[in-house]
Amino acid sequence: MQRKDVDKKYKWHVEDVFASDEAWEAAFAALEKKADFAKFKGTLNTAEGLLAFYRADEAFSLEAMRVYLYAFLKHDEDVRVTRYNSYLAKIMSLFTRVGAETAFVTPELTALPDETLDRFIADPRLKDYDYALSRIKAHKRYTLSEKEERLLAQAAEPLSAAGDVFEMLDNAELNLPEIEYEGKRTQLSHGLYSLIMSGKDRAKRAEAFKLYYSAYGKIINTLATTYYGNVKKDIFYSTARGYSSCLERALFEEDVDQAVYERLVRAVGKGTPILHRYMQVRKEALGYDEMHMYDIYPSLVDDAELRLPFEKAFELVLQGLAPLGEEYLSLLKRGKDEGWIDVMESEGKRSGAYSIGIYGVHPFVLLNYQETTHDVFTIAHEMGHSLHSYYSNGNQPQVKADYTIFVAEVASTVNEVLLLKYLLKTSTDSNLKKYLLNYFMDMIRTTLFRQTQFAEFEQKAHAAAEGGEPLNKDNLSAIYLDLNKRYYGDAVTHDEEIATEWARIPHFYRSFYVYKYATGITSAICIANRILREGESAVADYKKFLKGGNSTDPVSLLKIAGADLTTDVPFEDAMREFELALDEFVKL
Ligand SMILES: [Zn+2]
């Protein structure tokens, strides 16, 4: 379909951001003039000076984000249009310029004495910035002299080489072999690999698995060296700044206690027997004597597609999310009726789905709705992000509105869990029920277990290197294989290839990142359960979380909604849900 032929009611209202390209260009020109921050240099040591800077910075970013949003949305409507590519490039380069111009801010603030920062934090005029300033103050003990900081800043680019090399190998020069697919010989790609892995053709899966890993295997020493380089970079930063470990540094940056990480690893480790049982059930359901790692991806249930037109799907989402109360539902409806969502696929449109929420404008959602069951969940998921943005933007000052990655997947997953439970309760179609249970179990396997397995790998690899043990393909693969056996158990045949899976995970070049997926789904399951159990009071607490933006540390925010990651409760909740789903699946 061409975009011009899509019914207007299925298109988002970009005109809510700017009425026209001309209006955008005028706004951009004005913004370029406004971007003048050099004059604030040396003025941040008084409350008045700091306030003046913050006000100018906020006014700039309010407008700049709007300008960015318009370019971003127009670009995604049809990525082939060069005009919007250039709009995007223009605003990005302005951001780069302003970033360089305001680089003095953090060092200047960090250099202030504690007493001055305390005075700022207590100053009612600077109330909106109290959390940000308290983080600046906390960072002081890990901040070095001006000269050393300058050196560290200069080292950032060369130190990112390991990650750059991996990206180049993985995306361009890995040389994945050819495979016969749908009657044609084509070169294997990451996309085709996952398509084959979730497909029904077992021989093809086995073939792709061997071919894929053989490509990594040919350069495994290079990949181990690259990954070790990345770990050494982490060690360099953490020792230079005086952290006790790389993990401590990564969590400090997010204001999360290391105990949360350790609790996650411990609690999920305790839950692995349920995953082992799920693997056993999967093996029996598939009727295999031996189940390999390439057999764990396909859905166990065929054709449970709801095939609902968008309006009906949206109705179903509203029914599923009814426990969140009238206000939440009316906002969802508003989103649908007032042009937040771009529903249909059309030529040139960006694929996939996302939600984007910018301060001062309503959220926007991109879908490529195809009437599958999964697509109905995508509506609930993306609208979860949108309402989180809507509530935070509407209830926090600009600087505290943007929620962080740590909590970003919670609202979306709460919605998925609520919808899932509603469908399981109301559906009489046992095939659909089996499909949904399988969907849920795989969500827990991939988001909770797999990401925790990754988290544990990163922790062990860093700890080994920090202890003076050089990393190489042998010890990295030994750590990974051991974890894989521990997580998946005896029902799975652990082919030698899987020991090298660490070598192909791009997220490992962003150390200690993936655990947030695991704490996110854990929190979401816990919150959804509480909402179903306690009703109104739980919803009221949940809304406080949704309205919380980044007003304080993420663990405290989640605690307001009832997910207390400083206890075992949310983790036990998630494991119980997994087990209940498995029991129900077996019964059906
Ligand atoms: Zn999401």
Coordinates of C-alpha atoms and ligand atoms in Angstrom, one line a residue:
M1 CA 0.0 0.0 0.0
Q2 CA 1.1 3.6 -0.7
R3 CA 1.0 6.0 2.2
K4 CA -1.3 8.3 0.3
D5 CA -3.9 5.5 0.1
V6 CA -4.0 4.8 3.8
D7 CA -7.2 6.1 5.5
K8 CA -6.5 9.2 7.5
K9 CA -7.9 7.7 10.7
Y10 CA -5.0 5.3 10.7
K11 CA -2.3 8.0 10.5
W12 CA -0.7 9.9 13.4
H13 CA -1.2 13.6 13.5
V14 CA 2.3 15.0 12.9
E15 CA 0.7 18.4 12.4
D16 CA 0.3 18.4 16.2
V17 CA 4.1 18.9 16.3
F18 CA 4.5 21.4 13.4
A19 CA 1.8 22.4 10.9
S20 CA 4.1 22.1 7.9
D21 CA 7.6 21.7 6.7
E22 CA 7.8 25.5 6.4
A23 CA 6.9 25.9 10.1
W24 CA 9.6 23.3 10.9
E25 CA 12.2 25.2 8.9
A26 CA 11.4 28.5 10.6
A27 CA 11.6 26.8 14.0
F28 CA 14.9 25.2 13.2
A29 CA 16.4 28.5 12.0
A30 CA 15.2 30.2 15.3
L31 CA 16.6 27.3 17.3
E32 CA 20.1 27.6 15.7
K33 CA 20.2 31.2 16.9
K34 CA 19.0 30.3 20.3
A35 CA 21.8 27.8 20.8
D36 CA 24.3 30.0 22.6
F37 CA 25.6 28.5 25.8
A38 CA 29.2 29.6 25.9
K39 CA 28.2 32.7 27.8
F40 CA 27.2 30.6 30.8
K41 CA 30.8 29.3 31.3
G42 CA 32.1 30.3 34.7
T43 CA 28.7 31.4 36.0
L44 CA 27.4 28.2 37.6
N45 CA 28.8 28.9 41.1
T46 CA 25.8 30.9 42.2
A47 CA 22.2 29.8 42.5
E48 CA 21.1 32.7 40.2
G49 CA 23.7 31.8 37.6
L50 CA 22.9 28.1 37.7
L51 CA 19.1 28.8 37.4
A52 CA 19.7 31.1 34.4
F53 CA 21.6 28.4 32.7
Y54 CA 19.1 25.7 33.5
R55 CA 16.2 27.9 32.2
A56 CA 18.0 28.6 28.9
D57 CA 18.9 24.9 28.6
E58 CA 15.3 23.8 29.2
A59 CA 13.8 26.3 26.8
F60 CA 16.3 25.2 24.2
S61 CA 15.7 21.5 24.7
L62 CA 11.9 21.9 24.8
E63 CA 12.0 23.4 21.3
A64 CA 14.8 21.2 20.0
M65 CA 13.1 18.0 21.0
R66 CA 10.0 19.1 19.2
V67 CA 12.0 19.9 16.1
Y68 CA 13.7 16.5 16.4
L69 CA 10.4 14.7 16.9
Y70 CA 8.9 16.1 13.7
A71 CA 11.9 15.1 11.6
F72 CA 11.9 11.7 13.2
L73 CA 8.3 11.0 12.6
K74 CA 8.2 12.3 9.1
H75 CA 11.4 10.3 8.3
D76 CA 9.8 7.1 9.5
E77 CA 6.6 7.6 7.5
D78 CA 8.8 6.9 4.4
V79 CA 12.5 6.4 5.0
R80 CA 13.3 7.0 1.4
V81 CA 12.4 10.7 1.4
T82 CA 15.6 12.6 1.3
R83 CA 14.1 15.8 2.7
Y84 CA 13.4 14.3 6.1
N85 CA 16.8 12.5 6.1
S86 CA 18.4 15.9 5.8
Y87 CA 16.0 17.4 8.5
L88 CA 17.2 14.7 10.9
A89 CA 20.8 15.2 10.0
K90 CA 20.5 18.9 10.6
I91 CA 19.0 18.6 14.1
M92 CA 21.4 15.9 15.1
S93 CA 24.4 18.1 14.1
L94 CA 22.9 20.9 16.2
F95 CA 22.7 18.5 19.1
T96 CA 26.3 17.6 18.7
R97 CA 27.3 21.3 18.6
V98 CA 25.3 22.1 21.7
G99 CA 26.7 19.0 23.4
A100 CA 30.2 20.3 22.8
E101 CA 29.3 23.8 23.9
T102 CA 27.8 22.6 27.2
A103 CA 30.6 20.1 28.0
F104 CA 31.8 22.5 30.7
V105 CA 28.6 22.1 32.8
T106 CA 29.2 18.8 34.6
P107 CA 32.9 19.5 35.4
E108 CA 32.1 23.0 36.6
L109 CA 29.4 21.7 38.9
T110 CA 31.4 18.8 40.1
A111 CA 34.2 21.2 41.1
L112 CA 32.0 23.1 43.5
P113 CA 32.4 22.4 47.2
D114 CA 29.9 20.1 48.9
E115 CA 28.5 23.0 50.9
T116 CA 27.6 25.0 47.7
L117 CA 26.0 21.9 46.2
D118 CA 24.0 21.3 49.4
R119 CA 22.9 24.9 49.4
F120 CA 21.7 24.5 45.7
I121 CA 19.9 21.3 46.6
A122 CA 18.0 23.0 49.4
D123 CA 17.3 26.1 47.4
P124 CA 13.5 26.2 46.6
R125 CA 14.3 27.9 43.3
L126 CA 16.3 24.9 42.2
K127 CA 13.8 22.4 43.5
D128 CA 13.4 20.7 40.0
Y129 CA 17.1 20.0 39.9
D130 CA 17.5 18.5 43.4
Y131 CA 17.9 14.9 42.3
A132 CA 20.2 15.8 39.4
L133 CA 22.4 17.9 41.7
S134 CA 22.5 15.2 44.4
R135 CA 23.8 12.9 41.7
I136 CA 26.5 15.4 40.7
K137 CA 27.4 15.6 44.4
A138 CA 27.6 11.8 44.7
H139 CA 29.9 11.6 41.6
K140 CA 32.4 13.9 43.2
R141 CA 34.3 11.2 45.0
Y142 CA 34.9 9.5 41.7
T143 CA 35.9 12.6 39.9
L144 CA 39.6 13.3 39.2
S145 CA 41.6 16.5 38.7
E146 CA 40.8 18.7 35.7
K147 CA 43.9 17.6 33.9
E148 CA 43.1 13.9 34.5
E149 CA 39.5 14.4 33.5
R150 CA 40.7 15.9 30.2
L151 CA 42.9 12.9 29.6
L152 CA 40.0 10.5 30.3
A153 CA 37.8 12.4 27.9
Q154 CA 40.4 12.3 25.2
A155 CA 40.8 8.5 25.8
A156 CA 37.1 7.8 25.2
E157 CA 37.4 7.5 21.4
P158 CA 40.4 5.2 21.2
L159 CA 39.0 3.1 24.0
S160 CA 35.8 2.5 22.1
A161 CA 37.8 0.7 19.4
A162 CA 36.9 -2.8 20.7
G163 CA 33.2 -2.1 20.3
D164 CA 33.7 -0.5 16.9
V165 CA 35.7 -3.5 15.7
F166 CA 33.0 -5.9 16.8
E167 CA 30.3 -3.9 15.1
M168 CA 32.3 -3.8 11.9
L169 CA 32.9 -7.6 12.0
D170 CA 29.4 -8.4 13.0
N171 CA 27.6 -6.2 10.5
A172 CA 29.9 -6.2 7.5
E173 CA 32.9 -8.5 7.4
L174 CA 31.8 -11.6 9.2
N175 CA 31.1 -13.3 5.9
L176 CA 28.1 -15.5 6.9
P177 CA 27.9 -18.5 4.5
E178 CA 25.2 -19.1 2.0
I179 CA 22.2 -21.3 2.7
E180 CA 19.3 -22.6 0.6
Y181 CA 16.2 -20.9 1.7
E182 CA 12.8 -21.1 0.0
G183 CA 14.4 -22.6 -3.1
K184 CA 17.1 -20.0 -3.4
R185 CA 20.7 -19.8 -2.3
T186 CA 21.1 -16.7 -0.2
Q187 CA 23.6 -15.4 2.2
L188 CA 22.7 -16.0 5.8
S189 CA 22.1 -12.8 7.8
H190 CA 21.2 -12.1 11.4
G191 CA 17.6 -11.5 10.3
L192 CA 17.4 -14.7 8.2
Y193 CA 19.0 -16.7 11.0
S194 CA 16.3 -15.8 13.6
L195 CA 13.6 -16.4 11.0
I196 CA 14.9 -19.9 10.4
M197 CA 15.3 -20.5 14.1
S198 CA 11.7 -19.8 14.8
G199 CA 10.6 -21.8 11.8
K200 CA 9.2 -25.3 11.5
D201 CA 11.9 -26.8 9.4
R202 CA 14.2 -28.6 11.8
A203 CA 16.8 -29.7 9.4
K204 CA 17.1 -26.2 8.2
R205 CA 17.4 -24.9 11.7
A206 CA 20.2 -27.4 12.4
E207 CA 22.0 -26.4 9.2
A208 CA 21.7 -22.7 9.9
F209 CA 22.9 -23.2 13.4
K210 CA 26.0 -25.0 12.3
L211 CA 26.7 -22.5 9.5
Y212 CA 26.1 -19.4 11.7
Y213 CA 28.4 -20.6 14.5
S214 CA 31.0 -21.8 12.1
A215 CA 31.4 -18.2 10.8
Y216 CA 32.0 -16.9 14.3
G217 CA 34.2 -19.9 15.0
K218 CA 36.6 -19.0 12.2
I219 CA 37.4 -15.7 13.9
I220 CA 36.8 -16.8 17.5
N221 CA 40.3 -15.6 18.7
T222 CA 39.7 -12.2 17.2
L223 CA 36.3 -12.0 18.9
A224 CA 37.8 -13.1 22.3
T225 CA 40.5 -10.4 21.9
T226 CA 37.9 -7.8 21.0
Y227 CA 35.7 -8.7 23.9
Y228 CA 38.7 -8.7 26.3
G229 CA 39.6 -5.3 24.9
N230 CA 36.1 -4.1 25.9
V231 CA 36.4 -5.5 29.4
K232 CA 39.9 -3.9 29.8
K233 CA 38.3 -0.6 28.9
D234 CA 35.8 -1.1 31.7
I235 CA 38.6 -2.0 34.1
F236 CA 40.6 1.1 33.0
Y237 CA 37.7 3.4 33.8
S238 CA 36.7 1.8 37.0
T239 CA 40.2 1.7 38.5
A240 CA 41.1 5.2 37.1
R241 CA 38.1 6.6 39.0
G242 CA 38.5 4.5 42.1
Y243 CA 35.6 2.2 41.9
S244 CA 36.0 -1.3 43.5
S245 CA 34.8 -3.0 40.3
C246 CA 33.4 -2.5 36.9
L247 CA 30.0 -3.7 38.1
E248 CA 30.0 -1.2 40.9
R249 CA 30.7 1.6 38.5
A250 CA 28.0 0.6 36.0
L251 CA 25.4 0.4 38.8
F252 CA 26.5 3.6 40.4
E253 CA 25.9 5.4 37.2
E254 CA 22.3 4.4 37.4
D255 CA 21.9 4.9 41.1
V256 CA 21.1 1.2 41.6
D257 CA 22.5 -0.8 44.5
Q258 CA 24.8 -3.7 43.6
A259 CA 22.6 -5.9 45.9
V260 CA 19.8 -5.7 43.3
Y261 CA 22.0 -7.3 40.7
E262 CA 23.2 -10.0 43.0
R263 CA 19.7 -10.7 44.1
L264 CA 18.5 -11.1 40.5
V265 CA 21.3 -13.5 39.7
R266 CA 20.7 -15.5 42.8
A267 CA 16.9 -15.6 42.5
V268 CA 16.8 -16.5 38.9
G269 CA 19.5 -19.2 39.6
K270 CA 17.1 -20.6 42.1
G271 CA 14.3 -20.7 39.5
T272 CA 16.3 -22.7 36.9
P273 CA 14.7 -26.0 37.8
I274 CA 11.4 -24.6 36.4
L275 CA 13.2 -23.7 33.2
H276 CA 14.6 -27.3 33.0
R277 CA 11.1 -28.6 33.3
Y278 CA 9.9 -26.3 30.6
M279 CA 12.6 -27.6 28.4
Q280 CA 11.6 -31.2 29.2
V281 CA 8.0 -30.4 28.3
R282 CA 9.1 -28.8 25.1
K283 CA 11.2 -31.8 24.1
E284 CA 8.2 -34.1 24.7
A285 CA 5.8 -31.8 22.9
L286 CA 8.1 -31.8 19.9
G287 CA 8.6 -35.6 20.2
Y288 CA 12.3 -35.4 19.9
D289 CA 14.8 -37.8 21.5
E290 CA 17.4 -35.1 21.6
M291 CA 16.6 -31.4 21.8
H292 CA 19.2 -29.0 20.7
M293 CA 19.6 -25.3 21.3
Y294 CA 18.2 -24.7 17.8
D295 CA 15.0 -26.4 18.9
I296 CA 14.1 -24.0 21.6
Y297 CA 12.8 -21.1 19.5
P298 CA 9.7 -22.3 17.4
S299 CA 6.3 -21.8 19.0
L300 CA 4.8 -25.1 20.2
V301 CA 1.4 -24.1 19.1
D302 CA 0.2 -23.6 15.5
D303 CA -2.1 -21.0 14.1
A304 CA -3.7 -19.3 17.0
E305 CA -4.0 -16.0 15.2
L306 CA -6.8 -13.8 16.4
R307 CA -7.1 -12.0 13.0
L308 CA -8.8 -9.0 14.3
P309 CA -9.1 -5.7 12.4
F310 CA -7.4 -2.9 14.2
E311 CA -10.6 -1.4 15.8
K312 CA -11.6 -4.8 17.2
A313 CA -8.0 -5.4 18.4
F314 CA -8.0 -2.1 20.2
E315 CA -11.4 -3.0 21.8
L316 CA -9.8 -6.2 23.1
V317 CA -6.8 -4.3 24.5
L318 CA -9.3 -1.9 26.3
Q319 CA -11.0 -4.9 27.8
G320 CA -7.8 -6.5 28.9
L321 CA -6.5 -3.3 30.5
A322 CA -9.8 -2.6 32.3
P323 CA -8.2 -3.3 35.7
L324 CA -6.2 -0.1 35.2
G325 CA -9.4 1.9 35.7
E326 CA -11.5 4.4 33.7
E327 CA -9.0 7.2 33.5
Y328 CA -6.3 4.9 32.0
L329 CA -8.8 3.5 29.5
S330 CA -10.0 7.0 28.5
L331 CA -6.4 8.0 27.8
L332 CA -6.0 4.9 25.6
K333 CA -9.1 5.8 23.7
R334 CA -7.9 9.4 23.4
G335 CA -4.6 8.1 21.9
K336 CA -6.5 6.2 19.3
D337 CA -8.9 8.9 18.4
E338 CA -6.6 11.9 18.6
G339 CA -3.9 10.7 16.2
W340 CA -1.2 9.3 18.5
I341 CA -0.9 6.1 16.5
D342 CA 0.3 5.3 12.9
V343 CA -1.3 2.0 12.4
M344 CA -0.9 0.6 8.9
E345 CA 2.1 -0.7 7.0
S346 CA 2.9 1.2 3.8
E347 CA 5.7 1.3 1.2
G348 CA 8.9 2.8 2.7
K349 CA 7.5 3.0 6.2
R350 CA 9.9 2.1 9.0
S351 CA 9.3 -1.5 10.1
G352 CA 8.6 -2.8 13.6
A353 CA 6.9 -0.8 16.4
Y354 CA 7.8 1.8 19.0
S355 CA 6.5 4.6 21.2
I356 CA 8.1 8.0 21.5
G357 CA 7.2 10.5 24.2
I358 CA 8.6 14.0 24.1
Y359 CA 7.9 16.7 26.7
G360 CA 5.3 19.2 25.7
V361 CA 3.7 17.0 23.0
H362 CA 1.5 14.0 23.2
P363 CA 3.2 10.6 22.7
F364 CA 3.4 8.9 19.3
V365 CA 3.2 5.2 18.4
L366 CA 4.4 3.6 15.2
L367 CA 2.8 0.2 14.3
N368 CA 2.8 -2.0 11.3
Y369 CA -0.4 -3.7 12.2
Q370 CA -1.0 -7.1 10.6
E371 CA -3.9 -8.7 12.5
T372 CA -1.8 -11.4 14.2
T373 CA -2.2 -12.2 17.9
H374 CA 1.3 -10.9 18.5
D375 CA 0.3 -7.6 17.0
V376 CA -2.6 -7.2 19.5
F377 CA 0.0 -7.5 22.3
T378 CA 2.2 -4.9 20.5
I379 CA -0.7 -2.4 20.7
A380 CA -0.9 -3.0 24.5
H381 CA 2.9 -2.9 24.8
E382 CA 3.5 0.4 22.9
M383 CA 0.5 2.1 24.5
G384 CA 2.0 1.2 27.8
H385 CA 5.2 3.2 26.9
S386 CA 3.0 6.0 25.7
L387 CA 0.9 6.3 28.8
H388 CA 4.0 6.1 30.9
S389 CA 5.4 9.1 29.0
Y390 CA 2.0 10.9 29.1
Y391 CA 1.7 10.6 32.9
S392 CA 5.4 11.5 33.6
N393 CA 5.4 14.4 31.2
G394 CA 2.1 15.7 32.7
N395 CA 3.2 15.4 36.3
Q396 CA 6.9 16.2 36.4
P397 CA 8.9 19.3 35.6
Q398 CA 10.8 18.9 32.3
V399 CA 14.1 17.8 33.9
K400 CA 12.5 15.0 35.8
A401 CA 10.0 13.7 33.2
D402 CA 12.1 11.4 31.1
Y403 CA 12.0 7.9 32.6
T404 CA 15.3 5.9 32.5
I405 CA 16.1 2.6 30.8
F406 CA 15.9 0.8 34.1
V407 CA 12.1 1.3 34.3
A408 CA 11.4 1.8 30.6
E409 CA 10.0 -1.7 29.9
V410 CA 7.8 -2.0 33.0
A411 CA 4.7 -0.2 31.9
S412 CA 4.7 -1.9 28.5
T413 CA 5.1 -5.3 30.1
V414 CA 2.4 -4.7 32.8
N415 CA 0.0 -4.2 29.9
E416 CA 1.1 -7.3 28.1
V417 CA 0.7 -9.4 31.3
L418 CA -2.8 -7.9 32.0
L419 CA -4.0 -8.6 28.5
L420 CA -2.6 -12.1 28.6
K421 CA -4.3 -12.9 31.8
Y422 CA -7.6 -11.5 30.5
L423 CA -7.4 -13.6 27.4
L424 CA -6.5 -16.7 29.3
K425 CA -9.5 -16.1 31.6
T426 CA -12.1 -15.3 29.0
S427 CA -11.1 -17.5 26.0
T428 CA -12.8 -20.8 25.4
D429 CA -10.4 -21.7 22.6
S430 CA -7.9 -24.2 24.1
N431 CA -5.5 -23.8 21.2
L432 CA -5.4 -20.0 21.7
K433 CA -4.8 -20.6 25.4
K434 CA -1.9 -22.9 24.7
Y435 CA -0.5 -20.4 22.3
L436 CA -0.8 -17.6 25.0
L437 CA 0.8 -19.7 27.7
N438 CA 3.6 -20.6 25.3
Y439 CA 4.0 -16.9 24.4
F440 CA 4.2 -16.0 28.1
M441 CA 6.7 -18.8 28.9
D442 CA 9.0 -17.8 26.1
M443 CA 8.8 -14.2 27.1
I444 CA 10.0 -15.2 30.6
R445 CA 12.6 -17.5 29.1
T446 CA 14.1 -14.9 26.8
T447 CA 13.6 -11.7 28.9
L448 CA 14.2 -13.1 32.4
F449 CA 16.3 -16.2 32.2
R450 CA 18.4 -15.4 29.1
Q451 CA 19.2 -11.9 30.1
T452 CA 20.1 -13.0 33.6
Q453 CA 22.3 -15.6 32.1
F454 CA 24.0 -12.9 30.1
A455 CA 24.3 -10.7 33.2
E456 CA 26.0 -13.5 35.0
F457 CA 28.4 -14.1 32.1
E458 CA 29.3 -10.4 32.1
Q459 CA 29.8 -10.5 35.9
K460 CA 32.0 -13.6 35.7
A461 CA 34.1 -12.4 32.8
H462 CA 34.8 -9.0 34.3
A463 CA 35.6 -10.6 37.7
A464 CA 38.1 -13.0 36.1
A465 CA 39.8 -10.2 34.3
E466 CA 39.8 -8.0 37.4
G467 CA 41.4 -10.8 39.2
G468 CA 44.3 -10.8 36.7
E469 CA 43.1 -13.7 34.5
P470 CA 43.5 -12.8 30.9
L471 CA 40.3 -13.6 28.9
N472 CA 40.6 -15.8 25.8
K473 CA 38.3 -18.0 23.8
D474 CA 38.8 -21.0 26.1
N475 CA 37.9 -19.4 29.4
L476 CA 35.1 -17.3 27.9
S477 CA 33.6 -20.4 26.3
A478 CA 34.0 -22.4 29.5
I479 CA 32.1 -19.8 31.5
Y480 CA 29.4 -19.6 28.9
L481 CA 28.9 -23.3 28.5
D482 CA 28.8 -23.9 32.2
L483 CA 26.1 -21.2 32.5
N484 CA 24.2 -22.6 29.6
K485 CA 24.1 -26.0 31.2
R486 CA 23.0 -24.6 34.5
Y487 CA 20.2 -22.5 33.0
Y488 CA 18.8 -25.0 30.5
G489 CA 19.5 -28.3 32.2
D490 CA 19.8 -31.9 31.0
A491 CA 16.7 -31.9 28.7
V492 CA 18.8 -29.9 26.2
T493 CA 21.8 -31.2 24.2
H494 CA 24.5 -28.6 24.6
D495 CA 26.3 -28.7 21.3
E496 CA 29.8 -27.4 21.3
E497 CA 28.8 -24.4 19.2
I498 CA 26.7 -22.9 22.0
A499 CA 29.8 -22.4 24.1
T500 CA 30.7 -19.6 21.8
E501 CA 27.4 -17.8 21.8
W502 CA 29.0 -15.0 23.9
A503 CA 31.0 -14.1 20.8
R504 CA 27.9 -12.9 18.9
I505 CA 26.0 -10.8 21.4
P506 CA 26.3 -7.1 20.5
H507 CA 24.9 -6.1 23.9
F508 CA 28.1 -7.3 25.6
Y509 CA 29.8 -4.2 24.3
R510 CA 27.5 -2.2 26.5
S511 CA 28.5 -3.8 29.7
F512 CA 26.0 -4.5 32.5
Y513 CA 23.1 -3.3 30.4
V514 CA 21.0 -6.4 29.8
Y515 CA 20.1 -7.1 33.4
K516 CA 17.7 -4.3 33.2
Y517 CA 15.5 -6.3 30.9
A518 CA 15.3 -9.0 33.6
T519 CA 14.5 -6.7 36.5
G520 CA 12.0 -4.9 34.2
I521 CA 9.9 -8.0 33.4
T522 CA 10.2 -9.2 37.1
S523 CA 8.8 -5.8 38.3
A524 CA 6.1 -5.8 35.7
I525 CA 4.8 -9.3 36.6
C526 CA 4.8 -8.4 40.3
I527 CA 2.9 -5.1 39.6
A528 CA 0.3 -6.7 37.3
N529 CA -0.4 -9.4 39.9
R530 CA -0.8 -6.8 42.6
I531 CA -3.2 -4.9 40.4
L532 CA -5.3 -8.0 39.8
R533 CA -5.2 -9.0 43.4
E534 CA -5.8 -5.6 45.2
G535 CA -7.5 -3.5 42.6
E536 CA -7.9 0.2 43.2
S537 CA -5.2 0.8 45.8
A538 CA -2.6 -1.0 43.7
V539 CA -3.7 1.0 40.6
A540 CA -3.3 4.2 42.6
D541 CA 0.3 3.3 43.6
Y542 CA 1.1 2.2 40.0
K543 CA 0.0 5.6 38.7
K544 CA 2.3 7.3 41.2
F545 CA 5.1 5.2 39.5
L546 CA 3.9 6.2 36.0
K547 CA 3.9 9.8 37.1
G548 CA 7.3 9.6 38.6
G549 CA 9.5 10.1 35.5
N550 CA 13.1 10.1 36.8
S551 CA 12.3 12.1 39.9
T552 CA 14.4 9.7 42.1
D553 CA 16.4 6.5 41.8
P554 CA 14.6 3.7 39.8
V555 CA 14.5 1.1 42.6
S556 CA 12.6 3.6 44.8
L557 CA 10.2 4.4 42.0
L558 CA 9.4 0.7 41.5
K559 CA 8.9 0.2 45.2
I560 CA 6.1 2.8 45.1
A561 CA 4.2 0.5 42.7
G562 CA 4.8 -2.5 44.9
A563 CA 7.8 -4.1 43.2
D564 CA 10.5 -4.0 45.9
L565 CA 13.7 -5.2 44.2
T566 CA 15.5 -5.1 47.5
T567 CA 13.5 -8.2 48.6
D568 CA 13.0 -11.6 47.0
V569 CA 9.3 -11.1 46.6
P570 CA 9.1 -9.9 43.0
F571 CA 11.5 -12.6 41.8
E572 CA 9.5 -15.3 43.6
D573 CA 6.3 -13.8 42.1
A574 CA 7.8 -14.1 38.6
M575 CA 9.0 -17.7 39.1
R576 CA 5.6 -18.7 40.5
E577 CA 3.9 -17.2 37.4
F578 CA 6.2 -19.1 35.2
E579 CA 5.5 -22.4 37.0
L580 CA 1.7 -21.8 37.0
A581 CA 1.8 -21.1 33.2
L582 CA 3.8 -24.3 32.7
D583 CA 1.4 -26.4 34.8
E584 CA -1.6 -25.0 32.9
F585 CA 0.2 -25.6 29.6
V586 CA 0.9 -29.2 30.5
K587 CA -2.7 -29.7 31.5
L588 CA -4.1 -28.3 28.3
Ligands
ZN1 ZN 9.1 -1.8 24.7

